[in-house]
């Protein structure tokens, strides 16, 4: 058994996951220290999104444990997990296209009933994401990809999470928005929210992460500080050089 480091806010320990007969994770162990940004890198179909789904209680591992702040999340529903302090920014944003930007953002507060504080938090989101201020009554589906990503991030923050988990937050965005989103992730983290993000684009992720894991067909093949991994020839060969992985 791998021991969970004492400072881990989130820890996956020896997780084995299957879809039917097909094994997707092999003794997966990942830990996110309090206050850190941890990135999970890996190519197509390596099991990245499934890792997110395990954390959110959407997929059950066959064995192993997932703990948040020392307590197991296994067996909890997604709303229960959100109440413990984890919010998600799913793949492709998953907004309600026909609802307004305001309605989408407020949906993130579904676990709360402190109306006044919710209104204050909405104002705070408009300070963090000023562009959304003029768009509050607009259909979410009419926004650009970058703006939608900001709505998804604002929605996640509305639950006042201790941790945000994100699936490929920069995918499909224009270079300008990629930089903006990375900067916002850094800002959110500096305000005390720990971050676990899945990314295919290693060079981007390693710019903001504290640590990173590399997943290859369901196994962690590399782990280290982002600084060390940036210079690791194995990462450079697999991701940073040659063909573009994103
Ligand atoms: N609901 C499902 N039922 C059966 N197999 C699935 C299911 N979801 C994912 N898989 C398979 O599990 C493996 C891992 O998928 P996963 O989505 O976790 O990978 P990923 O690393 O996020 O890939 P991508 O880079 O394409 O986003 C893939 O082979 C995928 O086809
Ligand atoms: Mg995926």
PDB file of C-alpha atoms and ligand atoms in Angstrom:
ATOM      1  CA  UNK A   1       0.000   0.000   0.000  1.00  0.00           C
ATOM      2  CA  UNK A   2       1.119   3.502  -0.771  1.00  0.00           C
ATOM      3  CA  UNK A   3       0.840   5.762   2.255  1.00  0.00           C
ATOM      4  CA  UNK A   4      -1.011   9.026   1.797  1.00  0.00           C
ATOM      5  CA  UNK A   5       1.345  11.947   2.430  1.00  0.00           C
ATOM      6  CA  UNK A   6       0.230  13.857   5.550  1.00  0.00           C
ATOM      7  CA  UNK A   7      -0.222  17.146   3.706  1.00  0.00           C
ATOM      8  CA  UNK A   8      -2.436  15.669   0.971  1.00  0.00           C
ATOM      9  CA  UNK A   9      -5.795  17.381   0.561  1.00  0.00           C
ATOM     10  CA  UNK A  10      -6.851  14.888  -2.096  1.00  0.00           C
ATOM     11  CA  UNK A  11      -5.360  11.426  -2.431  1.00  0.00           C
ATOM     12  CA  UNK A  12      -6.066   8.523  -4.739  1.00  0.00           C
ATOM     13  CA  UNK A  13      -4.459   5.379  -3.400  1.00  0.00           C
ATOM     14  CA  UNK A  14      -3.915   2.205  -5.424  1.00  0.00           C
ATOM     15  CA  UNK A  15      -6.982   2.804  -7.548  1.00  0.00           C
ATOM     16  CA  UNK A  16      -7.981   0.122 -10.061  1.00  0.00           C
ATOM     17  CA  UNK A  17     -10.812   1.013 -12.428  1.00  0.00           C
ATOM     18  CA  UNK A  18     -12.624  -1.052 -15.023  1.00  0.00           C
ATOM     19  CA  UNK A  19     -15.212  -0.410 -17.717  1.00  0.00           C
ATOM     20  CA  UNK A  20     -16.661  -3.884 -18.026  1.00  0.00           C
ATOM     21  CA  UNK A  21     -13.691  -6.177 -18.625  1.00  0.00           C
ATOM     22  CA  UNK A  22     -11.368  -3.379 -19.697  1.00  0.00           C
ATOM     23  CA  UNK A  23      -9.022  -2.091 -17.023  1.00  0.00           C
ATOM     24  CA  UNK A  24      -8.473   1.667 -17.238  1.00  0.00           C
ATOM     25  CA  UNK A  25      -6.369   2.376 -14.090  1.00  0.00           C
ATOM     26  CA  UNK A  26      -3.625   0.172 -12.648  1.00  0.00           C
ATOM     27  CA  UNK A  27      -2.782   0.916  -8.994  1.00  0.00           C
ATOM     28  CA  UNK A  28      -3.169   4.612  -9.593  1.00  0.00           C
ATOM     29  CA  UNK A  29      -1.856   6.763  -6.734  1.00  0.00           C
ATOM     30  CA  UNK A  30      -2.006  10.554  -6.945  1.00  0.00           C
ATOM     31  CA  UNK A  31      -1.831  13.142  -4.239  1.00  0.00           C
ATOM     32  CA  UNK A  32      -2.674  16.844  -4.289  1.00  0.00           C
ATOM     33  CA  UNK A  33      -0.994  18.725  -1.441  1.00  0.00           C
ATOM     34  CA  UNK A  34      -2.994  21.526   0.174  1.00  0.00           C
ATOM     35  CA  UNK A  35      -2.657  24.752  -1.769  1.00  0.00           C
ATOM     36  CA  UNK A  36      -0.983  23.189  -4.795  1.00  0.00           C
ATOM     37  CA  UNK A  37      -1.785  22.920  -8.481  1.00  0.00           C
ATOM     38  CA  UNK A  38      -1.270  19.335  -9.593  1.00  0.00           C
ATOM     39  CA  UNK A  39      -1.526  18.351 -13.209  1.00  0.00           C
ATOM     40  CA  UNK A  40      -2.266  14.949 -14.716  1.00  0.00           C
ATOM     41  CA  UNK A  41      -0.704  14.662 -18.153  1.00  0.00           C
ATOM     42  CA  UNK A  42      -1.273  11.910 -20.634  1.00  0.00           C
ATOM     43  CA  UNK A  43      -2.163  11.132 -24.217  1.00  0.00           C
ATOM     44  CA  UNK A  44      -5.517  10.121 -25.676  1.00  0.00           C
ATOM     45  CA  UNK A  45      -7.420   7.403 -23.840  1.00  0.00           C
ATOM     46  CA  UNK A  46      -4.797   7.142 -21.079  1.00  0.00           C
ATOM     47  CA  UNK A  47      -7.507   7.415 -18.393  1.00  0.00           C
ATOM     48  CA  UNK A  48      -7.352  11.118 -17.488  1.00  0.00           C
ATOM     49  CA  UNK A  49     -11.068  11.953 -17.637  1.00  0.00           C
ATOM     50  CA  UNK A  50     -11.901   8.728 -15.823  1.00  0.00           C
ATOM     51  CA  UNK A  51      -9.649   9.930 -12.971  1.00  0.00           C
ATOM     52  CA  UNK A  52     -11.767  13.101 -12.723  1.00  0.00           C
ATOM     53  CA  UNK A  53     -14.950  11.042 -12.773  1.00  0.00           C
ATOM     54  CA  UNK A  54     -13.646   8.907  -9.911  1.00  0.00           C
ATOM     55  CA  UNK A  55     -12.941  11.990  -7.797  1.00  0.00           C
ATOM     56  CA  UNK A  56     -16.466  13.291  -8.488  1.00  0.00           C
ATOM     57  CA  UNK A  57     -18.112   9.966  -7.706  1.00  0.00           C
ATOM     58  CA  UNK A  58     -19.308   9.450 -11.271  1.00  0.00           C
ATOM     59  CA  UNK A  59     -17.297   6.251 -11.759  1.00  0.00           C
ATOM     60  CA  UNK A  60     -16.604   3.759  -8.951  1.00  0.00           C
ATOM     61  CA  UNK A  61     -13.156   2.186  -8.764  1.00  0.00           C
ATOM     62  CA  UNK A  62     -13.062  -1.577  -8.267  1.00  0.00           C
ATOM     63  CA  UNK A  63     -10.398  -1.219  -5.576  1.00  0.00           C
ATOM     64  CA  UNK A  64      -8.356   1.459  -3.874  1.00  0.00           C
ATOM     65  CA  UNK A  65      -9.413   4.593  -2.041  1.00  0.00           C
ATOM     66  CA  UNK A  66     -10.043   8.270  -2.717  1.00  0.00           C
ATOM     67  CA  UNK A  67      -9.766  10.581   0.272  1.00  0.00           C
ATOM     68  CA  UNK A  68     -10.393  14.292   0.660  1.00  0.00           C
ATOM     69  CA  UNK A  69      -9.120  15.986   3.791  1.00  0.00           C
ATOM     70  CA  UNK A  70      -8.508  12.562   5.295  1.00  0.00           C
ATOM     71  CA  UNK A  71     -11.998  11.120   4.728  1.00  0.00           C
ATOM     72  CA  UNK A  72     -12.953   8.649   2.012  1.00  0.00           C
ATOM     73  CA  UNK A  73     -15.169   9.893  -0.822  1.00  0.00           C
ATOM     74  CA  UNK A  74     -16.093   6.391  -1.942  1.00  0.00           C
ATOM     75  CA  UNK A  75     -19.813   5.746  -1.832  1.00  0.00           C
ATOM     76  CA  UNK A  76     -20.718   9.462  -1.769  1.00  0.00           C
ATOM     77  CA  UNK A  77     -22.927  11.048  -4.431  1.00  0.00           C
ATOM     78  CA  UNK A  78     -21.606  13.934  -6.520  1.00  0.00           C
ATOM     79  CA  UNK A  79     -23.629  16.570  -4.565  1.00  0.00           C
ATOM     80  CA  UNK A  80     -22.226  15.141  -1.315  1.00  0.00           C
ATOM     81  CA  UNK A  81     -18.718  15.412  -2.746  1.00  0.00           C
ATOM     82  CA  UNK A  82     -19.384  19.039  -3.805  1.00  0.00           C
ATOM     83  CA  UNK A  83     -20.540  19.769  -0.235  1.00  0.00           C
ATOM     84  CA  UNK A  84     -17.229  18.404   1.053  1.00  0.00           C
ATOM     85  CA  UNK A  85     -15.509  21.141  -0.962  1.00  0.00           C
ATOM     86  CA  UNK A  86     -14.695  19.875  -4.457  1.00  0.00           C
ATOM     87  CA  UNK A  87     -16.003  21.696  -7.535  1.00  0.00           C
ATOM     88  CA  UNK A  88     -15.485  20.678 -11.136  1.00  0.00           C
ATOM     89  CA  UNK A  89     -14.945  22.311 -14.481  1.00  0.00           C
ATOM     90  CA  UNK A  90     -15.815  19.429 -16.787  1.00  0.00           C
ATOM     91  CA  UNK A  91     -14.536  18.648 -20.235  1.00  0.00           C
ATOM     92  CA  UNK A  92     -15.998  20.959 -22.911  1.00  0.00           C
ATOM     93  CA  UNK A  93     -17.438  23.202 -20.158  1.00  0.00           C
ATOM     94  CA  UNK A  94     -20.900  21.563 -20.141  1.00  0.00           C
ATOM     95  CA  UNK A  95     -22.943  24.754 -19.824  1.00  0.00           C
ATOM     96  CA  UNK A  96     -26.701  24.937 -20.259  1.00  0.00           C
ATOM     97  CA  UNK A  97     -26.596  26.639 -23.653  1.00  0.00           C
ATOM     98  CA  UNK A  98     -30.154  27.991 -23.580  1.00  0.00           C
ATOM     99  CA  UNK A  99     -29.904  29.427 -20.099  1.00  0.00           C
ATOM    100  CA  UNK A 100     -28.362  32.802 -19.346  1.00  0.00           C
ATOM    101  CA  UNK A 101     -24.824  33.312 -18.159  1.00  0.00           C
ATOM    102  CA  UNK A 102     -26.205  34.417 -14.767  1.00  0.00           C
ATOM    103  CA  UNK A 103     -28.313  31.265 -14.403  1.00  0.00           C
ATOM    104  CA  UNK A 104     -25.354  29.074 -15.334  1.00  0.00           C
ATOM    105  CA  UNK A 105     -23.073  30.746 -12.793  1.00  0.00           C
ATOM    106  CA  UNK A 106     -25.699  30.595 -10.026  1.00  0.00           C
ATOM    107  CA  UNK A 107     -26.168  26.904 -10.658  1.00  0.00           C
ATOM    108  CA  UNK A 108     -22.777  26.388  -9.015  1.00  0.00           C
ATOM    109  CA  UNK A 109     -24.318  27.584  -5.729  1.00  0.00           C
ATOM    110  CA  UNK A 110     -26.867  24.749  -5.689  1.00  0.00           C
ATOM    111  CA  UNK A 111     -25.444  23.345  -2.467  1.00  0.00           C
ATOM    112  CA  UNK A 112     -25.797  26.669  -0.633  1.00  0.00           C
ATOM    113  CA  UNK A 113     -28.770  28.486   0.869  1.00  0.00           C
ATOM    114  CA  UNK A 114     -27.078  31.696   2.088  1.00  0.00           C
ATOM    115  CA  UNK A 115     -28.748  33.996  -0.452  1.00  0.00           C
ATOM    116  CA  UNK A 116     -26.994  37.222   0.474  1.00  0.00           C
ATOM    117  CA  UNK A 117     -23.557  35.674   0.390  1.00  0.00           C
ATOM    118  CA  UNK A 118     -24.418  34.077  -2.958  1.00  0.00           C
ATOM    119  CA  UNK A 119     -25.236  37.527  -4.391  1.00  0.00           C
ATOM    120  CA  UNK A 120     -21.945  38.868  -3.024  1.00  0.00           C
ATOM    121  CA  UNK A 121     -20.065  35.951  -4.544  1.00  0.00           C
ATOM    122  CA  UNK A 122     -21.678  36.629  -7.919  1.00  0.00           C
ATOM    123  CA  UNK A 123     -20.322  40.197  -7.712  1.00  0.00           C
ATOM    124  CA  UNK A 124     -16.920  38.764  -6.834  1.00  0.00           C
ATOM    125  CA  UNK A 125     -17.045  36.573  -9.959  1.00  0.00           C
ATOM    126  CA  UNK A 126     -17.601  39.691 -12.059  1.00  0.00           C
ATOM    127  CA  UNK A 127     -14.468  41.220 -10.559  1.00  0.00           C
ATOM    128  CA  UNK A 128     -12.512  38.063 -11.313  1.00  0.00           C
ATOM    129  CA  UNK A 129     -14.073  37.665 -14.781  1.00  0.00           C
ATOM    130  CA  UNK A 130     -14.929  41.270 -15.814  1.00  0.00           C
ATOM    131  CA  UNK A 131     -15.944  40.224 -19.334  1.00  0.00           C
ATOM    132  CA  UNK A 132     -18.904  38.301 -17.974  1.00  0.00           C
ATOM    133  CA  UNK A 133     -20.427  41.457 -16.502  1.00  0.00           C
ATOM    134  CA  UNK A 134     -21.852  42.592 -19.836  1.00  0.00           C
ATOM    135  CA  UNK A 135     -22.964  39.097 -20.693  1.00  0.00           C
ATOM    136  CA  UNK A 136     -25.037  38.097 -17.670  1.00  0.00           C
ATOM    137  CA  UNK A 137     -28.380  37.979 -19.456  1.00  0.00           C
ATOM    138  CA  UNK A 138     -27.002  36.544 -22.675  1.00  0.00           C
ATOM    139  CA  UNK A 139     -27.567  32.888 -23.632  1.00  0.00           C
ATOM    140  CA  UNK A 140     -24.503  30.915 -22.497  1.00  0.00           C
ATOM    141  CA  UNK A 141     -24.501  29.112 -25.847  1.00  0.00           C
ATOM    142  CA  UNK A 142     -23.849  32.375 -27.675  1.00  0.00           C
ATOM    143  CA  UNK A 143     -20.494  32.999 -25.947  1.00  0.00           C
ATOM    144  CA  UNK A 144     -17.074  32.219 -27.392  1.00  0.00           C
ATOM    145  CA  UNK A 145     -15.237  29.139 -26.119  1.00  0.00           C
ATOM    146  CA  UNK A 146     -12.987  31.252 -23.903  1.00  0.00           C
ATOM    147  CA  UNK A 147     -15.930  33.100 -22.389  1.00  0.00           C
ATOM    148  CA  UNK A 148     -17.729  29.799 -21.778  1.00  0.00           C
ATOM    149  CA  UNK A 149     -14.654  28.499 -19.973  1.00  0.00           C
ATOM    150  CA  UNK A 150     -14.839  31.531 -17.683  1.00  0.00           C
ATOM    151  CA  UNK A 151     -18.520  30.877 -16.983  1.00  0.00           C
ATOM    152  CA  UNK A 152     -17.646  27.273 -16.097  1.00  0.00           C
ATOM    153  CA  UNK A 153     -14.885  28.459 -13.753  1.00  0.00           C
ATOM    154  CA  UNK A 154     -17.172  31.043 -12.127  1.00  0.00           C
ATOM    155  CA  UNK A 155     -19.859  28.380 -11.702  1.00  0.00           C
ATOM    156  CA  UNK A 156     -17.347  26.082  -9.978  1.00  0.00           C
ATOM    157  CA  UNK A 157     -16.191  28.844  -7.622  1.00  0.00           C
ATOM    158  CA  UNK A 158     -19.792  29.622  -6.597  1.00  0.00           C
ATOM    159  CA  UNK A 159     -19.812  26.528  -4.371  1.00  0.00           C
ATOM    160  CA  UNK A 160     -16.874  28.061  -2.422  1.00  0.00           C
ATOM    161  CA  UNK A 161     -14.726  25.000  -3.029  1.00  0.00           C
ATOM    162  CA  UNK A 162     -11.491  24.080  -1.330  1.00  0.00           C
ATOM    163  CA  UNK A 163     -10.463  22.292  -4.491  1.00  0.00           C
ATOM    164  CA  UNK A 164     -11.283  22.621  -8.180  1.00  0.00           C
ATOM    165  CA  UNK A 165     -10.828  19.732 -10.587  1.00  0.00           C
ATOM    166  CA  UNK A 166     -10.621  20.650 -14.272  1.00  0.00           C
ATOM    167  CA  UNK A 167     -10.635  18.527 -17.415  1.00  0.00           C
ATOM    168  CA  UNK A 168      -8.533  20.049 -20.218  1.00  0.00           C
ATOM    169  CA  UNK A 169      -9.437  23.670 -19.432  1.00  0.00           C
ATOM    170  CA  UNK A 170      -7.533  25.123 -22.378  1.00  0.00           C
ATOM    171  CA  UNK A 171      -8.747  22.717 -25.031  1.00  0.00           C
ATOM    172  CA  UNK A 172      -9.987  24.417 -28.170  1.00  0.00           C
ATOM    173  CA  UNK A 173      -9.307  27.952 -26.952  1.00  0.00           C
ATOM    174  CA  UNK A 174      -7.546  30.676 -28.905  1.00  0.00           C
ATOM    175  CA  UNK A 175      -3.975  31.419 -27.703  1.00  0.00           C
ATOM    176  CA  UNK A 176      -5.143  34.623 -26.037  1.00  0.00           C
ATOM    177  CA  UNK A 177      -7.739  32.775 -23.974  1.00  0.00           C
ATOM    178  CA  UNK A 178      -5.337  29.946 -23.171  1.00  0.00           C
ATOM    179  CA  UNK A 179      -3.065  32.455 -21.437  1.00  0.00           C
ATOM    180  CA  UNK A 180      -5.987  34.158 -19.732  1.00  0.00           C
ATOM    181  CA  UNK A 181      -7.389  30.856 -18.410  1.00  0.00           C
ATOM    182  CA  UNK A 182      -3.981  29.745 -17.104  1.00  0.00           C
ATOM    183  CA  UNK A 183      -3.542  33.101 -15.397  1.00  0.00           C
ATOM    184  CA  UNK A 184      -6.983  32.765 -13.788  1.00  0.00           C
ATOM    185  CA  UNK A 185      -6.197  29.265 -12.543  1.00  0.00           C
ATOM    186  CA  UNK A 186      -3.089  30.694 -10.925  1.00  0.00           C
ATOM    187  CA  UNK A 187      -5.113  33.534  -9.347  1.00  0.00           C
ATOM    188  CA  UNK A 188      -7.746  31.146  -8.011  1.00  0.00           C
ATOM    189  CA  UNK A 189      -4.987  28.993  -6.538  1.00  0.00           C
ATOM    190  CA  UNK A 190      -3.330  31.995  -4.918  1.00  0.00           C
ATOM    191  CA  UNK A 191      -6.641  32.721  -3.211  1.00  0.00           C
ATOM    192  CA  UNK A 192      -6.339  29.356  -1.495  1.00  0.00           C
ATOM    193  CA  UNK A 193      -8.119  26.894  -3.791  1.00  0.00           C
ATOM    194  CA  UNK A 194      -6.150  23.730  -4.557  1.00  0.00           C
ATOM    195  CA  UNK A 195      -6.303  22.608  -8.179  1.00  0.00           C
ATOM    196  CA  UNK A 196      -6.210  19.228  -9.873  1.00  0.00           C
ATOM    197  CA  UNK A 197      -6.189  19.547 -13.631  1.00  0.00           C
ATOM    198  CA  UNK A 198      -6.039  17.133 -16.494  1.00  0.00           C
ATOM    199  CA  UNK A 199      -4.152  18.364 -19.552  1.00  0.00           C
ATOM    200  CA  UNK A 200      -2.772  17.031 -22.779  1.00  0.00           C
ATOM    201  CA  UNK A 201      -0.645  20.069 -23.365  1.00  0.00           C
ATOM    202  CA  UNK A 202       2.335  19.496 -21.065  1.00  0.00           C
ATOM    203  CA  UNK A 203       4.192  22.700 -21.837  1.00  0.00           C
ATOM    204  CA  UNK A 204       1.195  24.808 -20.797  1.00  0.00           C
ATOM    205  CA  UNK A 205       0.367  22.770 -17.724  1.00  0.00           C
ATOM    206  CA  UNK A 206       3.934  22.740 -16.429  1.00  0.00           C
ATOM    207  CA  UNK A 207       3.971  26.540 -16.536  1.00  0.00           C
ATOM    208  CA  UNK A 208       1.470  26.781 -13.695  1.00  0.00           C
ATOM    209  CA  UNK A 209       1.578  23.408 -11.897  1.00  0.00           C
ATOM    210  CA  UNK A 210       3.552  22.667  -8.749  1.00  0.00           C
ATOM    211  CA  UNK A 211       3.704  18.939  -9.462  1.00  0.00           C
ATOM    212  CA  UNK A 212       2.684  16.736 -12.342  1.00  0.00           C
ATOM    213  CA  UNK A 213       1.994  13.079 -13.007  1.00  0.00           C
ATOM    214  CA  UNK A 214       2.217  11.414 -16.391  1.00  0.00           C
ATOM    215  CA  UNK A 215      -0.360   8.731 -17.110  1.00  0.00           C
ATOM    216  CA  UNK A 216       0.223   6.162 -19.828  1.00  0.00           C
ATOM    217  CA  UNK A 217      -2.474   3.562 -20.503  1.00  0.00           C
ATOM    218  CA  UNK A 218      -3.683   3.778 -16.931  1.00  0.00           C
ATOM    219  CA  UNK A 219      -0.314   3.710 -15.170  1.00  0.00           C
ATOM    220  CA  UNK A 220       1.660   6.565 -13.662  1.00  0.00           C
ATOM    221  CA  UNK A 221       4.982   6.451 -15.480  1.00  0.00           C
ATOM    222  CA  UNK A 222       6.465   9.716 -14.260  1.00  0.00           C
ATOM    223  CA  UNK A 223       5.976  12.079 -11.325  1.00  0.00           C
ATOM    224  CA  UNK A 224       7.825  15.138 -10.138  1.00  0.00           C
ATOM    225  CA  UNK A 225       7.872  18.856  -9.559  1.00  0.00           C
ATOM    226  CA  UNK A 226       6.857  20.833 -12.620  1.00  0.00           C
ATOM    227  CA  UNK A 227      10.274  22.455 -12.646  1.00  0.00           C
ATOM    228  CA  UNK A 228      12.049  19.105 -12.819  1.00  0.00           C
ATOM    229  CA  UNK A 229       9.656  17.647 -15.359  1.00  0.00           C
ATOM    230  CA  UNK A 230      10.056  20.593 -17.717  1.00  0.00           C
ATOM    231  CA  UNK A 231      13.679  19.590 -18.180  1.00  0.00           C
ATOM    232  CA  UNK A 232      13.083  15.845 -18.120  1.00  0.00           C
ATOM    233  CA  UNK A 233      14.066  14.363 -21.470  1.00  0.00           C
ATOM    234  CA  UNK A 234      11.258  11.788 -21.204  1.00  0.00           C
ATOM    235  CA  UNK A 235       8.661  14.585 -21.054  1.00  0.00           C
ATOM    236  CA  UNK A 236      10.398  16.558 -23.738  1.00  0.00           C
ATOM    237  CA  UNK A 237      10.444  13.576 -26.062  1.00  0.00           C
ATOM    238  CA  UNK A 238       6.864  12.599 -25.361  1.00  0.00           C
ATOM    239  CA  UNK A 239       5.227  16.007 -25.260  1.00  0.00           C
ATOM    240  CA  UNK A 240       7.285  19.108 -25.669  1.00  0.00           C
ATOM    241  CA  UNK A 241       9.223  18.235 -28.763  1.00  0.00           C
ATOM    242  CA  UNK A 242       8.232  16.482 -31.948  1.00  0.00           C
ATOM    243  CA  UNK A 243       4.549  16.311 -32.724  1.00  0.00           C
ATOM    244  CA  UNK A 244       2.202  18.626 -30.863  1.00  0.00           C
ATOM    245  CA  UNK A 245       0.299  16.625 -28.253  1.00  0.00           C
ATOM    246  CA  UNK A 246      -2.614  19.031 -27.803  1.00  0.00           C
TER     247      UNK A 246
HETATM  248  N1  LIG B   1     -18.172   4.979 -20.197  1.00  0.00           N
HETATM  249  C1  LIG B   1     -17.214   4.225 -20.737  1.00  0.00           C
HETATM  250  N2  LIG B   1     -17.438   2.931 -21.073  1.00  0.00           N
HETATM  251  C2  LIG B   1     -16.460   2.166 -21.595  1.00  0.00           C
HETATM  252  N3  LIG B   1     -15.214   2.606 -21.835  1.00  0.00           N
HETATM  253  C3  LIG B   1     -14.933   3.861 -21.541  1.00  0.00           C
HETATM  254  C4  LIG B   1     -15.906   4.761 -20.975  1.00  0.00           C
HETATM  255  N4  LIG B   1     -15.331   5.965 -20.782  1.00  0.00           N
HETATM  256  C5  LIG B   1     -14.049   5.847 -21.214  1.00  0.00           C
HETATM  257  N5  LIG B   1     -13.805   4.598 -21.665  1.00  0.00           N
HETATM  258  C6  LIG B   1     -12.511   4.102 -22.160  1.00  0.00           C
HETATM  259  O1  LIG B   1     -11.575   4.190 -21.107  1.00  0.00           O
HETATM  260  C7  LIG B   1     -10.307   4.632 -21.585  1.00  0.00           C
HETATM  261  C8  LIG B   1      -9.879   5.898 -20.854  1.00  0.00           C
HETATM  262  O2  LIG B   1     -10.790   6.945 -21.191  1.00  0.00           O
HETATM  263  P1  LIG B   1     -10.642   8.410 -20.618  1.00  0.00           P
HETATM  264  O3  LIG B   1     -11.779   9.208 -21.162  1.00  0.00           O
HETATM  265  O4  LIG B   1     -10.479   8.346 -19.161  1.00  0.00           O
HETATM  266  O5  LIG B   1      -9.274   8.863 -21.265  1.00  0.00           O
HETATM  267  P2  LIG B   1      -8.640  10.305 -21.459  1.00  0.00           P
HETATM  268  O6  LIG B   1      -7.214  10.176 -21.065  1.00  0.00           O
HETATM  269  O7  LIG B   1      -9.457  11.335 -20.797  1.00  0.00           O
HETATM  270  O8  LIG B   1      -8.723  10.479 -23.039  1.00  0.00           O
HETATM  271  P3  LIG B   1      -8.865  11.811 -23.946  1.00  0.00           P
HETATM  272  O9  LIG B   1      -7.486  12.329 -24.123  1.00  0.00           O
HETATM  273  O10 LIG B   1      -9.423  11.294 -25.220  1.00  0.00           O
HETATM  274  O11 LIG B   1      -9.758  12.784 -23.251  1.00  0.00           O
HETATM  275  C9  LIG B   1     -10.471   4.810 -23.086  1.00  0.00           C
HETATM  276  O12 LIG B   1     -10.003   3.658 -23.719  1.00  0.00           O
HETATM  277  C10 LIG B   1     -11.969   4.971 -23.258  1.00  0.00           C
HETATM  278  O13 LIG B   1     -12.378   4.508 -24.513  1.00  0.00           O
HETATM  279 MG1  LIG B   2     -10.459  13.035 -21.462  1.00  0.00          MG
END
